[in-house]
Amino acid sequence: MRCNHSFTYRESAVSSTLVQEPEAAPTRPARSGRHANTTLVVLFLSLGGLSFALLQSLVAPALPAISADLQASVTDISWIMTAYLLSASVLTPILARLGDMAGKRKIMLVVLVLLAAGTVVAGLATSLPVLVAGRVLQGAAGAILPLSIGIVRDELPKERVSVTVGMLSAISGIGAGLGIVLAGPIVDHLSWEWLFWLPLVLVAAALVGVAVGVPESPVRTPGRLDLVGTFVLSVSLVSLLLAISKGRAWGWDSGQTLALFAVGVVGLVAFVLVELRVREPLIDMRLLAIRGVWPANAVGLTFGFLMFGTFLVIPTLLELPAATGYGFGKSITQAGLFLLPTTLMLIVFGPVAGILARKYGAKLPMVLGAVAGTAAYALPAVAHDQLWQIVASGLLSGAAIGLVFAAMSNAIIAAVPATHTGQATSVNAIVRTVGGSIGTAVVAAVIASDVTPQGIPTDHAFTLGFAVCAAVGVLAIAAALAMPSRRARAGASDEAGSAGSADDVDAELDALTAGH
């Protein structure tokens, strides 16, 4: 009688886990006798994610103050945001892949040390180049979310995974919202350096907590880092994001901008070709073809756009002088407070999305979030002359981001083998970053396209900005509807489970991508 060494890719309402049949050879080491306090594990991972998200947005409202103090031009000071963005985009897939290979806790500690070092450098900076160098180090922490999701999937009981992943995913939006809220009071009452010293407390707590309270994940993907793919992807992402971030300042039709776009696009094509040919790719292209993965990445791209649209358009409108007839004359601090409802909704709906994903699958909260996100911009596109309309838009936006961010992560971990969690979730983090860059550039360009003789954006410019975001929300709905239902995903899991092969994970990925 022939022994069939096969793997069953079983999907529960929480997540799909690579489960070994009794006669199969092991693919993941047995857990050590160490039993971690899972509540503390989640707490320490949350602190790390919150500190990264805070540092991402906390600086943005303070750029004028930093520019004046360091005597830097408006164009030069934007490198504070651009450097952070480029570093996070390039290092996230590399560090997530190393986490899958060498151990997620080990790489998480490296990432937190880099984040702490960068925060200290930024806090001590007395010149723009030093501050930008600190921001580059901080950007390495973009890998915190993929590493955290991998640790949660490997360490927590299955029934807690979806809600916990929902909370960790929502924290990226919560931190971004809190950063906008807190920046004004910190700069007004302390100084811009405290934008780094205060989050450093969270970073230090997360570092100590992970060191003493988080066990090393037993799931590994042995191999070597794909250096060629790493180089090609880095060049491509840097070129694309530089073109997007600097295109408005340099001119969208300038030779410099167009050349960077060309290098970025050609680089992405070259990266795909390289990854399809190497034995141990940085990102396995088959992951991106899984039906539960590519719609989640498409939604991630659109919601990266929408989230930064919220954090750009609404504060700008609130801070315009009331004498314009459509501005509300709020200070930076007051405008930030109007984003508190958005942040509170994120706190609530992140875990709610995890509960919905556990009971009904990730598609439902993703569709609901996409609909709410579209409504969040359709409302002010119709009318935004009353404060209640701004608050209602913020509430809808917070609920949408909380639902979608959590649903995306749950959809991905439910669709890929545990050994590939870092790769798959890092791609989602990258597309969100790219979407945020595109959203910031496009919305800023739309608002600046129609200004008064004094250089103030007109009411029509804001209407158009909200309308553009609503249109992107419709694209998010279409992508969310393309997600497989729970029944369809269960069928794919059964198909993967019947794909017996000596090279088990490769066989499973082939089965999961077949027909999709």
Short mmCIF file of C-alpha atoms in Angstrom, two decimals:
data_model
loop_
_atom_site.label_atom_id
_atom_site.label_comp_id
_atom_site.label_asym_id
_atom_site.label_seq_id
_atom_site.Cartn_x
_atom_site.Cartn_y
_atom_site.Cartn_z
CA MET A 1 0.00 0.00 0.00
CA ARG A 2 1.47 3.29 -1.05
CA CYS A 3 2.11 5.92 1.58
CA ASN A 4 0.90 9.32 0.46
CA HIS A 5 2.98 12.10 2.05
CA SER A 6 0.54 14.95 1.64
CA PHE A 7 -0.39 18.15 3.35
CA THR A 8 -3.82 19.42 4.18
CA TYR A 9 -4.37 23.13 3.95
CA ARG A 10 -7.22 23.48 6.39
CA GLU A 11 -9.10 26.68 6.70
CA SER A 12 -10.80 27.59 9.94
CA ALA A 13 -12.75 30.79 10.50
CA VAL A 14 -9.60 32.20 12.06
CA SER A 15 -6.85 31.29 9.62
CA SER A 16 -5.62 28.52 7.41
CA THR A 17 -2.66 26.66 8.87
CA LEU A 18 -0.37 24.22 7.16
CA VAL A 19 -1.28 20.98 8.94
CA GLN A 20 0.74 17.83 8.59
CA GLU A 21 -0.85 14.44 8.14
CA PRO A 22 0.34 11.81 10.62
CA GLU A 23 2.69 9.98 8.21
CA ALA A 24 4.24 13.09 6.66
CA ALA A 25 7.71 14.38 7.46
CA PRO A 26 7.69 17.46 9.66
CA THR A 27 7.95 20.92 8.10
CA ARG A 28 7.87 22.90 11.31
CA PRO A 29 9.75 22.11 14.47
CA ALA A 30 7.84 21.16 17.52
CA ARG A 31 7.37 23.96 19.99
CA SER A 32 9.86 24.16 22.80
CA GLY A 33 8.62 23.69 26.30
CA ARG A 34 8.48 27.43 26.73
CA HIS A 35 4.99 28.79 27.27
CA ALA A 36 4.69 32.51 26.65
CA ASN A 37 2.00 34.74 28.07
CA THR A 38 0.10 35.40 24.86
CA THR A 39 -1.49 38.58 26.22
CA LEU A 40 1.95 40.06 26.86
CA VAL A 41 3.13 38.88 23.44
CA VAL A 42 0.30 40.83 21.81
CA LEU A 43 0.96 43.87 24.02
CA PHE A 44 4.66 44.05 23.13
CA LEU A 45 3.99 43.57 19.42
CA SER A 46 1.31 46.27 19.57
CA LEU A 47 3.73 48.73 21.18
CA GLY A 48 6.20 48.16 18.37
CA GLY A 49 3.58 48.69 15.68
CA LEU A 50 2.17 51.76 17.40
CA SER A 51 5.59 53.40 17.73
CA PHE A 52 6.34 52.89 14.02
CA ALA A 53 2.96 54.26 12.94
CA LEU A 54 3.28 57.26 15.26
CA LEU A 55 6.71 58.14 13.92
CA GLN A 56 5.36 57.87 10.38
CA SER A 57 2.75 60.60 10.77
CA LEU A 58 3.80 62.58 13.86
CA VAL A 59 6.39 64.55 11.91
CA ALA A 60 4.16 65.65 9.02
CA PRO A 61 2.25 68.51 10.74
CA ALA A 62 5.51 69.75 12.28
CA LEU A 63 7.47 70.12 9.02
CA PRO A 64 7.12 73.94 8.93
CA ALA A 65 8.49 74.22 12.49
CA ILE A 66 11.37 71.84 11.73
CA SER A 67 12.11 73.68 8.49
CA ALA A 68 12.35 77.02 10.29
CA ASP A 69 14.55 75.63 13.06
CA LEU A 70 16.97 73.85 10.73
CA GLN A 71 16.85 76.63 8.12
CA ALA A 72 15.87 74.18 5.37
CA SER A 73 13.77 74.91 2.30
CA VAL A 74 10.30 73.47 1.83
CA THR A 75 11.62 71.18 -0.92
CA ASP A 76 14.53 69.91 1.18
CA ILE A 77 12.49 69.39 4.35
CA SER A 78 10.20 66.97 2.50
CA TRP A 79 13.09 64.48 2.56
CA ILE A 80 12.17 63.83 6.19
CA MET A 81 9.05 62.04 4.96
CA THR A 82 10.51 60.73 1.71
CA ALA A 83 13.51 59.05 3.38
CA TYR A 84 11.23 57.26 5.84
CA LEU A 85 8.98 56.10 3.03
CA LEU A 86 11.81 54.83 0.82
CA SER A 87 13.53 53.00 3.65
CA ALA A 88 10.34 51.28 4.78
CA SER A 89 9.44 50.19 1.25
CA VAL A 90 12.88 48.74 0.48
CA LEU A 91 13.63 47.10 3.84
CA THR A 92 10.19 45.65 4.65
CA PRO A 93 10.32 42.69 2.20
CA ILE A 94 13.99 42.02 2.98
CA LEU A 95 13.53 41.92 6.75
CA ALA A 96 10.27 39.98 6.50
CA ARG A 97 12.00 37.36 4.35
CA LEU A 98 14.88 37.17 6.84
CA GLY A 99 12.29 36.69 9.57
CA ASP A 100 10.82 33.69 7.72
CA MET A 101 14.36 32.30 7.30
CA ALA A 102 16.19 33.08 10.55
CA GLY A 103 13.40 33.55 13.07
CA LYS A 104 10.78 36.28 13.39
CA ARG A 105 11.62 37.23 16.99
CA LYS A 106 15.30 37.56 16.19
CA ILE A 107 14.67 39.89 13.25
CA MET A 108 12.03 41.79 15.23
CA LEU A 109 14.70 42.61 17.83
CA VAL A 110 17.03 43.84 15.08
CA VAL A 111 14.26 46.00 13.65
CA LEU A 112 13.41 47.54 17.03
CA VAL A 113 17.08 48.30 17.71
CA LEU A 114 17.29 50.09 14.35
CA LEU A 115 14.08 51.99 15.13
CA ALA A 116 15.43 53.06 18.54
CA ALA A 117 18.78 54.10 17.07
CA GLY A 118 17.11 56.10 14.33
CA THR A 119 14.83 57.82 16.83
CA VAL A 120 17.79 58.84 19.00
CA VAL A 121 19.67 60.16 15.96
CA ALA A 122 16.61 62.15 14.86
CA GLY A 123 16.02 63.56 18.34
CA LEU A 124 19.63 64.75 18.58
CA ALA A 125 19.80 66.10 15.01
CA THR A 126 20.89 69.69 14.55
CA SER A 127 21.00 69.55 10.75
CA LEU A 128 18.74 68.18 8.05
CA PRO A 129 21.16 65.47 6.75
CA VAL A 130 21.47 63.98 10.25
CA LEU A 131 17.70 64.05 10.72
CA VAL A 132 17.18 62.34 7.35
CA ALA A 133 19.73 59.66 8.31
CA GLY A 134 17.76 59.00 11.47
CA ARG A 135 14.58 58.68 9.43
CA VAL A 136 16.23 56.11 7.15
CA LEU A 137 17.05 53.97 10.19
CA GLN A 138 13.51 54.36 11.48
CA GLY A 139 12.09 53.17 8.17
CA ALA A 140 13.45 49.68 8.82
CA ALA A 141 10.57 49.27 11.24
CA GLY A 142 8.18 48.91 8.33
CA ALA A 143 8.78 45.17 8.80
CA ILE A 144 7.19 45.21 12.27
CA LEU A 145 3.67 44.40 11.03
CA PRO A 146 4.60 41.42 8.79
CA LEU A 147 6.84 40.02 11.53
CA SER A 148 4.16 40.57 14.19
CA ILE A 149 1.47 38.85 12.12
CA GLY A 150 3.80 35.90 11.57
CA ILE A 151 4.53 35.60 15.30
CA VAL A 152 0.82 35.78 16.14
CA ARG A 153 -0.02 33.12 13.57
CA ASP A 154 2.69 30.83 14.92
CA GLU A 155 2.20 31.36 18.65
CA LEU A 156 -1.41 32.15 19.50
CA PRO A 157 -4.31 29.70 19.70
CA LYS A 158 -6.19 29.57 16.40
CA GLU A 159 -9.34 31.03 17.89
CA ARG A 160 -7.47 34.24 18.83
CA VAL A 161 -5.55 34.80 15.61
CA SER A 162 -8.11 36.69 13.51
CA VAL A 163 -9.08 39.21 16.20
CA THR A 164 -5.45 39.78 17.18
CA VAL A 165 -4.36 40.25 13.57
CA GLY A 166 -7.25 42.68 13.16
CA MET A 167 -6.05 44.72 16.11
CA LEU A 168 -2.40 44.72 14.99
CA SER A 169 -3.39 45.76 11.48
CA ALA A 170 -5.62 48.55 12.73
CA ILE A 171 -2.80 49.90 14.87
CA SER A 172 -1.03 51.20 11.76
CA GLY A 173 -4.03 53.44 11.10
CA ILE A 174 -4.51 54.26 14.79
CA GLY A 175 -0.91 55.37 15.14
CA ALA A 176 -1.12 57.48 12.00
CA GLY A 177 -4.25 59.20 13.30
CA LEU A 178 -2.78 59.77 16.77
CA GLY A 179 0.34 61.22 15.19
CA ILE A 180 -1.70 63.91 13.44
CA VAL A 181 -3.65 64.60 16.66
CA LEU A 182 -0.62 64.83 18.98
CA ALA A 183 1.84 66.69 16.74
CA GLY A 184 0.36 70.14 17.35
CA PRO A 185 0.28 70.03 21.17
CA ILE A 186 3.80 68.55 21.33
CA VAL A 187 5.32 71.22 19.11
CA ASP A 188 3.32 74.02 20.76
CA HIS A 189 4.18 73.10 24.36
CA LEU A 190 7.57 71.37 24.00
CA SER A 191 9.62 71.36 20.80
CA TRP A 192 9.81 69.31 17.62
CA GLU A 193 12.59 67.13 19.11
CA TRP A 194 10.00 65.67 21.47
CA LEU A 195 8.26 64.19 18.44
CA PHE A 196 11.04 61.59 18.69
CA TRP A 197 11.79 61.43 22.41
CA LEU A 198 8.20 60.56 23.41
CA PRO A 199 7.78 57.67 20.93
CA LEU A 200 11.23 56.41 22.01
CA VAL A 201 9.63 55.37 25.29
CA LEU A 202 7.25 53.09 23.37
CA VAL A 203 10.11 51.72 21.25
CA ALA A 204 12.19 50.92 24.35
CA ALA A 205 9.23 49.21 26.04
CA ALA A 206 8.55 47.14 22.90
CA LEU A 207 12.24 46.18 22.60
CA VAL A 208 12.51 45.01 26.20
CA GLY A 209 9.15 43.26 25.98
CA VAL A 210 9.99 41.32 22.83
CA ALA A 211 13.40 40.39 24.27
CA VAL A 212 11.98 38.89 27.48
CA GLY A 213 8.38 38.00 26.67
CA VAL A 214 8.14 36.80 23.06
CA PRO A 215 9.32 33.28 22.17
CA GLU A 216 11.06 32.47 18.92
CA SER A 217 8.71 31.20 16.23
CA PRO A 218 9.13 27.50 15.39
CA VAL A 219 8.17 28.08 11.74
CA ARG A 220 11.14 28.64 9.44
CA THR A 221 11.76 28.71 5.70
CA PRO A 222 15.42 27.71 5.31
CA GLY A 223 17.29 29.27 2.42
CA ARG A 224 19.42 32.18 1.30
CA LEU A 225 18.51 35.79 0.68
CA ASP A 226 17.94 36.52 -3.00
CA LEU A 227 20.53 39.28 -3.44
CA VAL A 228 19.81 39.90 -7.13
CA GLY A 229 16.08 40.19 -6.53
CA THR A 230 16.71 42.41 -3.49
CA PHE A 231 18.83 44.81 -5.56
CA VAL A 232 16.38 44.97 -8.47
CA LEU A 233 13.37 45.51 -6.19
CA SER A 234 15.20 48.21 -4.21
CA VAL A 235 16.13 50.15 -7.35
CA SER A 236 12.60 49.84 -8.70
CA LEU A 237 10.83 50.96 -5.50
CA VAL A 238 13.21 53.84 -4.87
CA SER A 239 12.76 55.07 -8.45
CA LEU A 240 8.96 54.85 -8.38
CA LEU A 241 8.53 56.41 -4.96
CA LEU A 242 10.98 59.21 -5.68
CA ALA A 243 9.11 60.02 -8.89
CA ILE A 244 5.78 60.03 -7.04
CA SER A 245 7.03 61.98 -4.02
CA LYS A 246 9.05 64.56 -5.90
CA GLY A 247 7.11 64.74 -9.17
CA ARG A 248 5.13 67.81 -8.17
CA ALA A 249 8.25 69.72 -7.14
CA TRP A 250 10.33 68.62 -10.11
CA GLY A 251 7.49 68.73 -12.63
CA TRP A 252 5.52 65.66 -13.71
CA ASP A 253 6.76 66.05 -17.27
CA SER A 254 10.39 66.75 -16.37
CA GLY A 255 13.07 64.42 -17.71
CA GLN A 256 14.11 63.50 -14.18
CA THR A 257 10.61 62.42 -13.14
CA LEU A 258 9.89 60.51 -16.35
CA ALA A 259 13.26 58.74 -16.20
CA LEU A 260 12.59 57.59 -12.64
CA PHE A 261 9.14 56.31 -13.60
CA ALA A 262 10.68 54.40 -16.52
CA VAL A 263 13.38 52.85 -14.32
CA GLY A 264 10.75 51.92 -11.73
CA VAL A 265 8.43 50.19 -14.19
CA VAL A 266 11.23 48.39 -16.03
CA GLY A 267 12.67 47.39 -12.66
CA LEU A 268 9.38 45.85 -11.53
CA VAL A 269 9.15 43.80 -14.72
CA ALA A 270 12.77 42.70 -14.29
CA PHE A 271 12.08 41.79 -10.66
CA VAL A 272 9.20 39.50 -11.65
CA LEU A 273 11.36 37.80 -14.28
CA VAL A 274 14.21 37.33 -11.81
CA GLU A 275 11.93 35.93 -9.09
CA LEU A 276 10.39 33.42 -11.50
CA ARG A 277 13.84 32.03 -12.28
CA VAL A 278 15.68 31.90 -8.95
CA ARG A 279 15.37 28.89 -6.70
CA GLU A 280 14.85 30.86 -3.48
CA PRO A 281 13.08 34.13 -4.41
CA LEU A 282 12.75 37.14 -2.14
CA ILE A 283 9.01 37.07 -2.94
CA ASP A 284 7.47 33.95 -4.42
CA MET A 285 5.40 35.22 -7.35
CA ARG A 286 2.96 32.33 -6.93
CA LEU A 287 1.78 33.95 -3.70
CA LEU A 288 0.61 37.00 -5.61
CA ALA A 289 -1.49 34.89 -7.98
CA ILE A 290 -3.56 33.28 -5.20
CA ARG A 291 -7.10 34.57 -5.43
CA GLY A 292 -7.22 35.43 -1.74
CA VAL A 293 -4.03 37.49 -2.02
CA TRP A 294 -4.16 39.69 -5.14
CA PRO A 295 -7.55 41.29 -4.34
CA ALA A 296 -6.28 42.05 -0.82
CA ASN A 297 -3.25 43.78 -2.33
CA ALA A 298 -5.46 45.73 -4.74
CA VAL A 299 -7.59 46.89 -1.80
CA GLY A 300 -4.38 47.73 0.09
CA LEU A 301 -3.23 49.97 -2.75
CA THR A 302 -6.52 51.88 -2.86
CA PHE A 303 -6.80 52.22 0.92
CA GLY A 304 -3.23 53.43 1.22
CA PHE A 305 -4.41 56.21 -1.10
CA LEU A 306 -7.57 56.87 0.90
CA MET A 307 -5.97 56.90 4.34
CA PHE A 308 -3.44 59.55 3.44
CA GLY A 309 -6.15 61.43 1.58
CA THR A 310 -7.98 61.70 4.91
CA PHE A 311 -4.93 62.91 6.78
CA LEU A 312 -4.14 65.52 4.11
CA VAL A 313 -7.44 66.97 2.88
CA ILE A 314 -9.43 67.28 6.10
CA PRO A 315 -6.76 69.06 8.22
CA THR A 316 -6.02 71.43 5.33
CA LEU A 317 -9.71 72.34 5.00
CA LEU A 318 -10.11 72.79 8.76
CA GLU A 319 -7.07 75.09 9.01
CA LEU A 320 -8.08 77.46 6.21
CA PRO A 321 -9.27 80.87 7.47
CA ALA A 322 -13.00 81.14 8.06
CA ALA A 323 -12.90 84.36 6.00
CA THR A 324 -12.62 82.23 2.86
CA GLY A 325 -16.24 81.21 3.36
CA TYR A 326 -15.47 77.49 3.34
CA GLY A 327 -12.52 77.09 5.73
CA PHE A 328 -13.08 76.61 9.46
CA GLY A 329 -10.18 78.64 10.90
CA LYS A 330 -8.87 75.93 13.21
CA SER A 331 -5.34 75.75 14.58
CA ILE A 332 -3.09 72.75 13.89
CA THR A 333 -3.93 71.38 17.34
CA GLN A 334 -7.68 71.90 16.89
CA ALA A 335 -7.63 70.37 13.41
CA GLY A 336 -5.83 67.33 14.79
CA LEU A 337 -8.53 66.86 17.42
CA PHE A 338 -11.10 66.48 14.65
CA LEU A 339 -9.29 63.28 13.66
CA LEU A 340 -9.87 61.74 17.10
CA PRO A 341 -13.23 60.24 16.01
CA THR A 342 -11.41 58.61 13.09
CA THR A 343 -8.85 57.11 15.46
CA LEU A 344 -11.52 55.90 17.90
CA MET A 345 -13.39 54.15 15.10
CA LEU A 346 -10.16 52.45 14.07
CA ILE A 347 -9.73 51.13 17.61
CA VAL A 348 -13.25 49.72 17.58
CA PHE A 349 -13.50 48.31 14.07
CA GLY A 350 -10.09 46.62 13.83
CA PRO A 351 -11.07 43.87 16.30
CA VAL A 352 -14.64 43.86 14.91
CA ALA A 353 -13.22 42.98 11.51
CA GLY A 354 -11.32 40.09 13.10
CA ILE A 355 -14.53 38.78 14.65
CA LEU A 356 -16.37 39.05 11.32
CA ALA A 357 -13.48 37.33 9.52
CA ARG A 358 -13.58 34.48 12.02
CA LYS A 359 -17.33 33.98 11.60
CA TYR A 360 -17.92 34.80 7.95
CA GLY A 361 -14.53 35.07 6.27
CA ALA A 362 -12.47 38.14 5.34
CA LYS A 363 -14.56 39.14 2.31
CA LEU A 364 -17.49 40.56 4.31
CA PRO A 365 -15.53 43.09 6.44
CA MET A 366 -13.45 44.03 3.40
CA VAL A 367 -16.54 44.84 1.31
CA LEU A 368 -18.20 46.68 4.21
CA GLY A 369 -15.03 48.70 4.77
CA ALA A 370 -14.71 49.58 1.09
CA VAL A 371 -18.33 50.78 1.01
CA ALA A 372 -17.82 52.86 4.17
CA GLY A 373 -14.62 54.31 2.72
CA THR A 374 -16.39 55.38 -0.45
CA ALA A 375 -19.20 56.98 1.57
CA ALA A 376 -16.62 58.79 3.72
CA TYR A 377 -15.54 60.81 0.68
CA ALA A 378 -18.82 60.92 -1.23
CA LEU A 379 -20.44 62.86 1.65
CA PRO A 380 -17.98 65.81 1.69
CA ALA A 381 -17.79 65.71 -2.10
CA VAL A 382 -21.48 66.66 -2.05
CA ALA A 383 -21.22 69.14 0.84
CA HIS A 384 -18.52 70.07 3.35
CA ASP A 385 -19.64 73.44 4.70
CA GLN A 386 -20.72 72.12 8.11
CA LEU A 387 -18.51 70.64 10.83
CA TRP A 388 -20.83 67.66 11.29
CA GLN A 389 -20.12 66.64 7.70
CA ILE A 390 -16.39 66.60 8.42
CA VAL A 391 -16.90 64.61 11.62
CA ALA A 392 -19.21 62.14 9.85
CA SER A 393 -16.64 61.68 7.10
CA GLY A 394 -13.97 60.99 9.74
CA LEU A 395 -16.17 58.43 11.51
CA LEU A 396 -16.87 56.59 8.27
CA SER A 397 -13.20 56.76 7.28
CA GLY A 398 -12.06 55.34 10.62
CA ALA A 399 -14.54 52.46 10.44
CA ALA A 400 -13.49 51.75 6.86
CA ILE A 401 -9.75 51.70 7.56
CA GLY A 402 -10.24 49.56 10.67
CA LEU A 403 -12.35 47.00 8.79
CA VAL A 404 -10.20 46.86 5.67
CA PHE A 405 -6.74 46.81 7.22
CA ALA A 406 -7.71 43.96 9.52
CA ALA A 407 -9.54 42.05 6.79
CA MET A 408 -6.61 42.30 4.38
CA SER A 409 -4.19 40.74 6.84
CA ASN A 410 -6.63 37.99 7.80
CA ALA A 411 -7.35 37.25 4.14
CA ILE A 412 -3.65 36.86 3.38
CA ILE A 413 -2.76 34.63 6.32
CA ALA A 414 -5.81 32.50 5.51
CA ALA A 415 -4.62 32.09 1.92
CA VAL A 416 -0.89 31.30 2.23
CA PRO A 417 1.18 28.64 4.00
CA ALA A 418 2.54 29.62 7.42
CA THR A 419 6.08 29.42 6.05
CA HIS A 420 5.33 32.27 3.62
CA THR A 421 3.47 34.65 5.95
CA GLY A 422 6.29 37.21 6.06
CA GLN A 423 6.65 37.38 2.28
CA ALA A 424 2.93 37.74 1.63
CA THR A 425 2.21 40.33 4.33
CA SER A 426 5.29 42.37 3.43
CA VAL A 427 3.98 42.78 -0.12
CA ASN A 428 0.71 44.07 1.30
CA ALA A 429 2.64 46.56 3.43
CA ILE A 430 4.56 47.75 0.36
CA VAL A 431 1.45 48.28 -1.75
CA ARG A 432 -0.14 50.27 1.07
CA THR A 433 2.95 52.46 1.24
CA VAL A 434 2.93 52.96 -2.52
CA GLY A 435 -0.79 53.73 -2.38
CA GLY A 436 -0.19 56.29 0.35
CA SER A 437 2.51 57.94 -1.74
CA ILE A 438 0.26 58.08 -4.77
CA GLY A 439 -2.64 59.39 -2.68
CA THR A 440 -0.55 62.13 -1.11
CA ALA A 441 0.86 63.22 -4.47
CA VAL A 442 -2.42 63.07 -6.38
CA VAL A 443 -4.58 64.75 -3.75
CA ALA A 444 -1.99 67.47 -3.17
CA ALA A 445 -1.82 68.08 -6.92
CA VAL A 446 -5.63 68.24 -7.20
CA ILE A 447 -5.91 70.73 -4.33
CA ALA A 448 -3.11 72.86 -5.77
CA SER A 449 -4.64 72.83 -9.25
CA ASP A 450 -7.29 75.44 -8.39
CA VAL A 451 -6.17 78.24 -6.07
CA THR A 452 -7.08 81.85 -5.39
CA PRO A 453 -4.74 84.72 -6.33
CA GLN A 454 -3.44 84.46 -2.75
CA GLY A 455 -2.48 80.82 -3.35
CA ILE A 456 -5.28 79.37 -1.19
CA PRO A 457 -7.09 76.28 -2.54
CA THR A 458 -10.62 77.05 -3.67
CA ASP A 459 -13.75 75.34 -2.42
CA HIS A 460 -14.02 73.60 -5.79
CA ALA A 461 -10.51 72.16 -5.31
CA PHE A 462 -11.61 70.45 -2.10
CA THR A 463 -14.77 69.14 -3.73
CA LEU A 464 -12.66 67.67 -6.51
CA GLY A 465 -10.21 66.18 -4.03
CA PHE A 466 -13.00 64.44 -2.13
CA ALA A 467 -14.54 63.25 -5.41
CA VAL A 468 -11.24 61.72 -6.55
CA CYS A 469 -10.98 59.83 -3.25
CA ALA A 470 -14.58 58.61 -3.61
CA ALA A 471 -13.76 57.31 -7.10
CA VAL A 472 -10.78 55.41 -5.69
CA GLY A 473 -13.16 54.02 -3.07
CA VAL A 474 -15.31 52.55 -5.86
CA LEU A 475 -12.20 50.76 -7.14
CA ALA A 476 -11.70 49.40 -3.63
CA ILE A 477 -15.25 48.01 -3.64
CA ALA A 478 -14.61 46.24 -6.95
CA ALA A 479 -11.38 44.72 -5.64
CA ALA A 480 -13.06 43.60 -2.40
CA LEU A 481 -15.87 41.92 -4.35
CA ALA A 482 -13.20 39.92 -6.22
CA MET A 483 -12.18 38.23 -2.95
CA PRO A 484 -13.16 34.55 -2.85
CA SER A 485 -16.02 33.56 -0.61
CA ARG A 486 -15.41 31.25 2.31
CA ARG A 487 -16.84 28.35 0.28
CA ALA A 488 -14.54 29.04 -2.67
CA ARG A 489 -11.52 29.33 -0.40
CA ALA A 490 -12.40 26.07 1.33
CA GLY A 491 -12.46 24.39 -2.07
CA ALA A 492 -9.01 25.78 -2.86
CA SER A 493 -7.75 24.54 0.50
CA ASP A 494 -9.08 21.05 -0.18
CA GLU A 495 -7.41 21.07 -3.59
CA ALA A 496 -4.13 22.13 -2.01
CA GLY A 497 -4.45 19.45 0.62
CA SER A 498 -4.77 16.73 -2.02
CA ALA A 499 -1.65 17.83 -3.85
CA GLY A 500 0.80 15.24 -2.56
CA SER A 501 4.41 15.90 -3.41
CA ALA A 502 7.87 15.35 -2.05
CA ASP A 503 8.38 19.08 -2.28
CA ASP A 504 5.33 19.78 -0.15
CA VAL A 505 5.16 23.59 0.13
CA ASP A 506 5.93 24.05 -3.57
CA ALA A 507 3.22 21.55 -4.41
CA GLU A 508 0.78 23.34 -2.17
CA LEU A 509 1.47 26.73 -3.72
CA ASP A 510 1.08 25.24 -7.19
CA ALA A 511 -2.27 23.79 -6.15
CA LEU A 512 -3.43 27.05 -4.57
CA THR A 513 -2.58 29.10 -7.66
CA ALA A 514 -3.95 26.60 -10.17
CA GLY A 515 -6.89 28.11 -11.99
CA HIS A 516 -6.47 31.51 -10.32
#
